[in-house]
């Protein structure tokens, strides 16, 4: 999330500088001024309401979104194993496919996401196979 906010702030700064330097050309100054304001508003929006990067429901885990990668759906019954290593969640789909998700994308709700993943895997498999400890 912070890189997206930072990029918007940088764009706003460059656009504001161009608007200032091109103030003699009124039309271009207005265009760059509006771009600067729009980029700042977008940065505030992303900071206030970060986009969803992981979603769980009774049948699947969906990972990905606008600021990360193309969304991927993983059915709970297709999951062979789940591990956590160095701030990344690894979901093994069997057949050699492992999906790695940086927990930094989730932010402060990473613990809540992990608990939900383990609970849903246990419910899907009908027993307590997965334990986050």
JSON list of C-alpha atoms in Angstrom, two decimals:
[
{"chain": "A", "resi": 1, "resn": "UNK", "atom": "CA", "xyz": [0.00, 0.00, 0.00]},
{"chain": "A", "resi": 2, "resn": "UNK", "atom": "CA", "xyz": [2.72, 2.50, 0.89]},
{"chain": "A", "resi": 3, "resn": "UNK", "atom": "CA", "xyz": [4.48, 2.20, -2.49]},
{"chain": "A", "resi": 4, "resn": "UNK", "atom": "CA", "xyz": [1.19, 3.06, -4.21]},
{"chain": "A", "resi": 5, "resn": "UNK", "atom": "CA", "xyz": [0.71, 6.07, -1.95]},
{"chain": "A", "resi": 6, "resn": "UNK", "atom": "CA", "xyz": [4.31, 7.11, -2.53]},
{"chain": "A", "resi": 7, "resn": "UNK", "atom": "CA", "xyz": [4.03, 6.88, -6.30]},
{"chain": "A", "resi": 8, "resn": "UNK", "atom": "CA", "xyz": [0.90, 9.05, -6.22]},
{"chain": "A", "resi": 9, "resn": "UNK", "atom": "CA", "xyz": [2.64, 11.65, -4.05]},
{"chain": "A", "resi": 10, "resn": "UNK", "atom": "CA", "xyz": [5.64, 11.69, -6.40]},
{"chain": "A", "resi": 11, "resn": "UNK", "atom": "CA", "xyz": [3.35, 12.14, -9.42]},
{"chain": "A", "resi": 12, "resn": "UNK", "atom": "CA", "xyz": [1.57, 14.96, -7.57]},
{"chain": "A", "resi": 13, "resn": "UNK", "atom": "CA", "xyz": [4.89, 16.65, -6.80]},
{"chain": "A", "resi": 14, "resn": "UNK", "atom": "CA", "xyz": [6.17, 16.43, -10.36]},
{"chain": "A", "resi": 15, "resn": "UNK", "atom": "CA", "xyz": [2.84, 17.65, -11.74]},
{"chain": "A", "resi": 16, "resn": "UNK", "atom": "CA", "xyz": [2.79, 20.57, -9.28]},
{"chain": "A", "resi": 17, "resn": "UNK", "atom": "CA", "xyz": [6.36, 21.51, -10.23]},
{"chain": "A", "resi": 18, "resn": "UNK", "atom": "CA", "xyz": [5.48, 21.38, -13.93]},
{"chain": "A", "resi": 19, "resn": "UNK", "atom": "CA", "xyz": [2.37, 23.48, -13.29]},
{"chain": "A", "resi": 20, "resn": "UNK", "atom": "CA", "xyz": [4.52, 26.05, -11.51]},
{"chain": "A", "resi": 21, "resn": "UNK", "atom": "CA", "xyz": [7.21, 26.15, -14.21]},
{"chain": "A", "resi": 22, "resn": "UNK", "atom": "CA", "xyz": [4.65, 26.22, -17.03]},
{"chain": "A", "resi": 23, "resn": "UNK", "atom": "CA", "xyz": [2.55, 28.95, -15.43]},
{"chain": "A", "resi": 24, "resn": "UNK", "atom": "CA", "xyz": [3.18, 31.16, -18.45]},
{"chain": "A", "resi": 25, "resn": "UNK", "atom": "CA", "xyz": [1.24, 28.64, -20.55]},
{"chain": "A", "resi": 26, "resn": "UNK", "atom": "CA", "xyz": [-2.07, 28.78, -18.73]},
{"chain": "A", "resi": 27, "resn": "UNK", "atom": "CA", "xyz": [-3.71, 25.71, -20.27]},
{"chain": "A", "resi": 28, "resn": "UNK", "atom": "CA", "xyz": [-0.78, 23.40, -19.47]},
{"chain": "A", "resi": 29, "resn": "UNK", "atom": "CA", "xyz": [-0.46, 24.83, -15.96]},
{"chain": "A", "resi": 30, "resn": "UNK", "atom": "CA", "xyz": [-4.13, 24.03, -15.29]},
{"chain": "A", "resi": 31, "resn": "UNK", "atom": "CA", "xyz": [-3.79, 20.52, -16.68]},
{"chain": "A", "resi": 32, "resn": "UNK", "atom": "CA", "xyz": [-0.78, 19.75, -14.51]},
{"chain": "A", "resi": 33, "resn": "UNK", "atom": "CA", "xyz": [-2.42, 21.44, -11.51]},
{"chain": "A", "resi": 34, "resn": "UNK", "atom": "CA", "xyz": [-5.51, 19.27, -11.85]},
{"chain": "A", "resi": 35, "resn": "UNK", "atom": "CA", "xyz": [-3.29, 16.19, -12.25]},
{"chain": "A", "resi": 36, "resn": "UNK", "atom": "CA", "xyz": [-1.44, 17.11, -9.04]},
{"chain": "A", "resi": 37, "resn": "UNK", "atom": "CA", "xyz": [-4.68, 17.45, -7.09]},
{"chain": "A", "resi": 38, "resn": "UNK", "atom": "CA", "xyz": [-6.06, 14.21, -8.54]},
{"chain": "A", "resi": 39, "resn": "UNK", "atom": "CA", "xyz": [-2.89, 12.30, -7.62]},
{"chain": "A", "resi": 40, "resn": "UNK", "atom": "CA", "xyz": [-3.01, 13.63, -4.05]},
{"chain": "A", "resi": 41, "resn": "UNK", "atom": "CA", "xyz": [-6.66, 12.69, -3.71]},
{"chain": "A", "resi": 42, "resn": "UNK", "atom": "CA", "xyz": [-5.91, 9.21, -5.03]},
{"chain": "A", "resi": 43, "resn": "UNK", "atom": "CA", "xyz": [-3.04, 8.83, -2.55]},
{"chain": "A", "resi": 44, "resn": "UNK", "atom": "CA", "xyz": [-5.38, 9.79, 0.30]},
{"chain": "A", "resi": 45, "resn": "UNK", "atom": "CA", "xyz": [-8.02, 7.35, -0.96]},
{"chain": "A", "resi": 46, "resn": "UNK", "atom": "CA", "xyz": [-5.55, 4.45, -1.16]},
{"chain": "A", "resi": 47, "resn": "UNK", "atom": "CA", "xyz": [-4.20, 5.29, 2.30]},
{"chain": "A", "resi": 48, "resn": "UNK", "atom": "CA", "xyz": [-7.66, 5.59, 3.88]},
{"chain": "A", "resi": 49, "resn": "UNK", "atom": "CA", "xyz": [-9.18, 2.54, 2.16]},
{"chain": "A", "resi": 50, "resn": "UNK", "atom": "CA", "xyz": [-6.49, 0.09, 1.02]},
{"chain": "A", "resi": 51, "resn": "UNK", "atom": "CA", "xyz": [-7.62, -2.31, -1.70]},
{"chain": "A", "resi": 52, "resn": "UNK", "atom": "CA", "xyz": [-8.48, -5.89, -0.80]},
{"chain": "A", "resi": 53, "resn": "UNK", "atom": "CA", "xyz": [-5.58, -8.25, -1.50]},
{"chain": "A", "resi": 54, "resn": "UNK", "atom": "CA", "xyz": [-6.91, -11.47, 0.07]},
{"chain": "A", "resi": 55, "resn": "UNK", "atom": "CA", "xyz": [-10.45, -12.71, 0.50]},
{"chain": "A", "resi": 56, "resn": "UNK", "atom": "CA", "xyz": [-11.72, -15.94, 2.01]},
{"chain": "A", "resi": 57, "resn": "UNK", "atom": "CA", "xyz": [-15.08, -17.62, 1.81]},
{"chain": "A", "resi": 58, "resn": "UNK", "atom": "CA", "xyz": [-16.42, -21.09, 2.55]},
{"chain": "A", "resi": 59, "resn": "UNK", "atom": "CA", "xyz": [-15.13, -22.58, -0.70]},
{"chain": "A", "resi": 60, "resn": "UNK", "atom": "CA", "xyz": [-11.93, -20.73, -1.67]},
{"chain": "A", "resi": 61, "resn": "UNK", "atom": "CA", "xyz": [-9.12, -18.30, -0.97]},
{"chain": "A", "resi": 62, "resn": "UNK", "atom": "CA", "xyz": [-8.74, -15.43, -3.43]},
{"chain": "A", "resi": 63, "resn": "UNK", "atom": "CA", "xyz": [-5.38, -13.66, -3.48]},
{"chain": "A", "resi": 64, "resn": "UNK", "atom": "CA", "xyz": [-4.47, -10.65, -5.59]},
{"chain": "A", "resi": 65, "resn": "UNK", "atom": "CA", "xyz": [-5.94, -7.35, -6.54]},
{"chain": "A", "resi": 66, "resn": "UNK", "atom": "CA", "xyz": [-5.34, -3.93, -8.06]},
{"chain": "A", "resi": 67, "resn": "UNK", "atom": "CA", "xyz": [-2.03, -3.21, -6.30]},
{"chain": "A", "resi": 68, "resn": "UNK", "atom": "CA", "xyz": [-0.60, -6.72, -6.28]},
{"chain": "A", "resi": 69, "resn": "UNK", "atom": "CA", "xyz": [-0.98, -9.48, -8.85]},
{"chain": "A", "resi": 70, "resn": "UNK", "atom": "CA", "xyz": [-3.75, -10.87, -11.01]},
{"chain": "A", "resi": 71, "resn": "UNK", "atom": "CA", "xyz": [-6.35, -12.48, -8.69]},
{"chain": "A", "resi": 72, "resn": "UNK", "atom": "CA", "xyz": [-5.91, -16.23, -8.13]},
{"chain": "A", "resi": 73, "resn": "UNK", "atom": "CA", "xyz": [-8.58, -18.50, -6.64]},
{"chain": "A", "resi": 74, "resn": "UNK", "atom": "CA", "xyz": [-7.51, -21.56, -4.65]},
{"chain": "A", "resi": 75, "resn": "UNK", "atom": "CA", "xyz": [-10.21, -24.02, -3.58]},
{"chain": "A", "resi": 76, "resn": "UNK", "atom": "CA", "xyz": [-9.78, -25.18, 0.02]},
{"chain": "A", "resi": 77, "resn": "UNK", "atom": "CA", "xyz": [-9.93, -28.84, -0.99]},
{"chain": "A", "resi": 78, "resn": "UNK", "atom": "CA", "xyz": [-7.04, -28.27, -3.44]},
{"chain": "A", "resi": 79, "resn": "UNK", "atom": "CA", "xyz": [-4.69, -27.06, -0.70]},
{"chain": "A", "resi": 80, "resn": "UNK", "atom": "CA", "xyz": [-2.05, -29.61, 0.28]},
{"chain": "A", "resi": 81, "resn": "UNK", "atom": "CA", "xyz": [-0.15, -27.53, 2.84]},
{"chain": "A", "resi": 82, "resn": "UNK", "atom": "CA", "xyz": [0.19, -24.01, 4.24]},
{"chain": "A", "resi": 83, "resn": "UNK", "atom": "CA", "xyz": [3.45, -22.64, 5.65]},
{"chain": "A", "resi": 84, "resn": "UNK", "atom": "CA", "xyz": [4.77, -19.30, 6.80]},
{"chain": "A", "resi": 85, "resn": "UNK", "atom": "CA", "xyz": [8.38, -18.29, 6.25]},
{"chain": "A", "resi": 86, "resn": "UNK", "atom": "CA", "xyz": [10.07, -14.87, 6.50]},
{"chain": "A", "resi": 87, "resn": "UNK", "atom": "CA", "xyz": [6.86, -12.87, 6.34]},
{"chain": "A", "resi": 88, "resn": "UNK", "atom": "CA", "xyz": [5.36, -14.83, 3.45]},
{"chain": "A", "resi": 89, "resn": "UNK", "atom": "CA", "xyz": [2.42, -17.20, 3.38]},
{"chain": "A", "resi": 90, "resn": "UNK", "atom": "CA", "xyz": [2.95, -20.21, 1.10]},
{"chain": "A", "resi": 91, "resn": "UNK", "atom": "CA", "xyz": [-0.09, -22.15, -0.09]},
{"chain": "A", "resi": 92, "resn": "UNK", "atom": "CA", "xyz": [0.87, -25.49, -1.67]},
{"chain": "A", "resi": 93, "resn": "UNK", "atom": "CA", "xyz": [-1.74, -26.51, -4.25]},
{"chain": "A", "resi": 94, "resn": "UNK", "atom": "CA", "xyz": [-0.21, -29.92, -4.80]},
{"chain": "A", "resi": 95, "resn": "UNK", "atom": "CA", "xyz": [1.07, -30.74, -8.32]},
{"chain": "A", "resi": 96, "resn": "UNK", "atom": "CA", "xyz": [4.12, -28.51, -7.74]},
{"chain": "A", "resi": 97, "resn": "UNK", "atom": "CA", "xyz": [2.21, -25.21, -7.61]},
{"chain": "A", "resi": 98, "resn": "UNK", "atom": "CA", "xyz": [2.99, -23.03, -4.62]},
{"chain": "A", "resi": 99, "resn": "UNK", "atom": "CA", "xyz": [1.39, -19.64, -4.20]},
{"chain": "A", "resi": 100, "resn": "UNK", "atom": "CA", "xyz": [3.49, -17.16, -2.18]},
{"chain": "A", "resi": 101, "resn": "UNK", "atom": "CA", "xyz": [1.81, -14.15, -0.60]},
{"chain": "A", "resi": 102, "resn": "UNK", "atom": "CA", "xyz": [3.78, -11.44, 1.24]},
{"chain": "A", "resi": 103, "resn": "UNK", "atom": "CA", "xyz": [1.99, -10.80, 4.52]},
{"chain": "A", "resi": 104, "resn": "UNK", "atom": "CA", "xyz": [3.09, -7.16, 4.28]},
{"chain": "A", "resi": 105, "resn": "UNK", "atom": "CA", "xyz": [0.29, -6.70, 1.71]},
{"chain": "A", "resi": 106, "resn": "UNK", "atom": "CA", "xyz": [-2.23, -7.59, 4.41]},
{"chain": "A", "resi": 107, "resn": "UNK", "atom": "CA", "xyz": [-0.73, -5.27, 7.01]},
{"chain": "A", "resi": 108, "resn": "UNK", "atom": "CA", "xyz": [-2.01, -5.35, 10.58]},
{"chain": "A", "resi": 109, "resn": "UNK", "atom": "CA", "xyz": [-4.68, -7.93, 9.77]},
{"chain": "A", "resi": 110, "resn": "UNK", "atom": "CA", "xyz": [-2.19, -10.68, 8.86]},
{"chain": "A", "resi": 111, "resn": "UNK", "atom": "CA", "xyz": [-2.84, -12.62, 12.07]},
{"chain": "A", "resi": 112, "resn": "UNK", "atom": "CA", "xyz": [-6.59, -12.47, 11.46]},
{"chain": "A", "resi": 113, "resn": "UNK", "atom": "CA", "xyz": [-6.12, -13.70, 7.87]},
{"chain": "A", "resi": 114, "resn": "UNK", "atom": "CA", "xyz": [-3.91, -16.61, 8.99]},
{"chain": "A", "resi": 115, "resn": "UNK", "atom": "CA", "xyz": [-6.42, -17.69, 11.66]},
{"chain": "A", "resi": 116, "resn": "UNK", "atom": "CA", "xyz": [-9.24, -17.53, 9.09]},
{"chain": "A", "resi": 117, "resn": "UNK", "atom": "CA", "xyz": [-7.24, -19.57, 6.56]},
{"chain": "A", "resi": 118, "resn": "UNK", "atom": "CA", "xyz": [-6.50, -22.31, 9.12]},
{"chain": "A", "resi": 119, "resn": "UNK", "atom": "CA", "xyz": [-10.11, -22.37, 10.34]},
{"chain": "A", "resi": 120, "resn": "UNK", "atom": "CA", "xyz": [-11.50, -22.63, 6.81]},
{"chain": "A", "resi": 121, "resn": "UNK", "atom": "CA", "xyz": [-9.00, -25.35, 5.86]},
{"chain": "A", "resi": 122, "resn": "UNK", "atom": "CA", "xyz": [-9.97, -27.34, 8.93]},
{"chain": "A", "resi": 123, "resn": "UNK", "atom": "CA", "xyz": [-13.68, -26.91, 8.16]},
{"chain": "A", "resi": 124, "resn": "UNK", "atom": "CA", "xyz": [-13.19, -27.90, 4.51]},
{"chain": "A", "resi": 125, "resn": "UNK", "atom": "CA", "xyz": [-11.22, -31.01, 5.41]},
{"chain": "A", "resi": 126, "resn": "UNK", "atom": "CA", "xyz": [-13.48, -31.96, 8.32]},
{"chain": "A", "resi": 127, "resn": "UNK", "atom": "CA", "xyz": [-10.72, -32.16, 10.93]},
{"chain": "A", "resi": 128, "resn": "UNK", "atom": "CA", "xyz": [-8.03, -30.10, 12.66]},
{"chain": "A", "resi": 129, "resn": "UNK", "atom": "CA", "xyz": [-5.10, -30.78, 10.33]},
{"chain": "A", "resi": 130, "resn": "UNK", "atom": "CA", "xyz": [-3.77, -27.26, 10.07]},
{"chain": "A", "resi": 131, "resn": "UNK", "atom": "CA", "xyz": [-2.50, -25.46, 13.16]},
{"chain": "A", "resi": 132, "resn": "UNK", "atom": "CA", "xyz": [-0.94, -21.97, 12.91]},
{"chain": "A", "resi": 133, "resn": "UNK", "atom": "CA", "xyz": [1.54, -22.58, 15.74]}
]
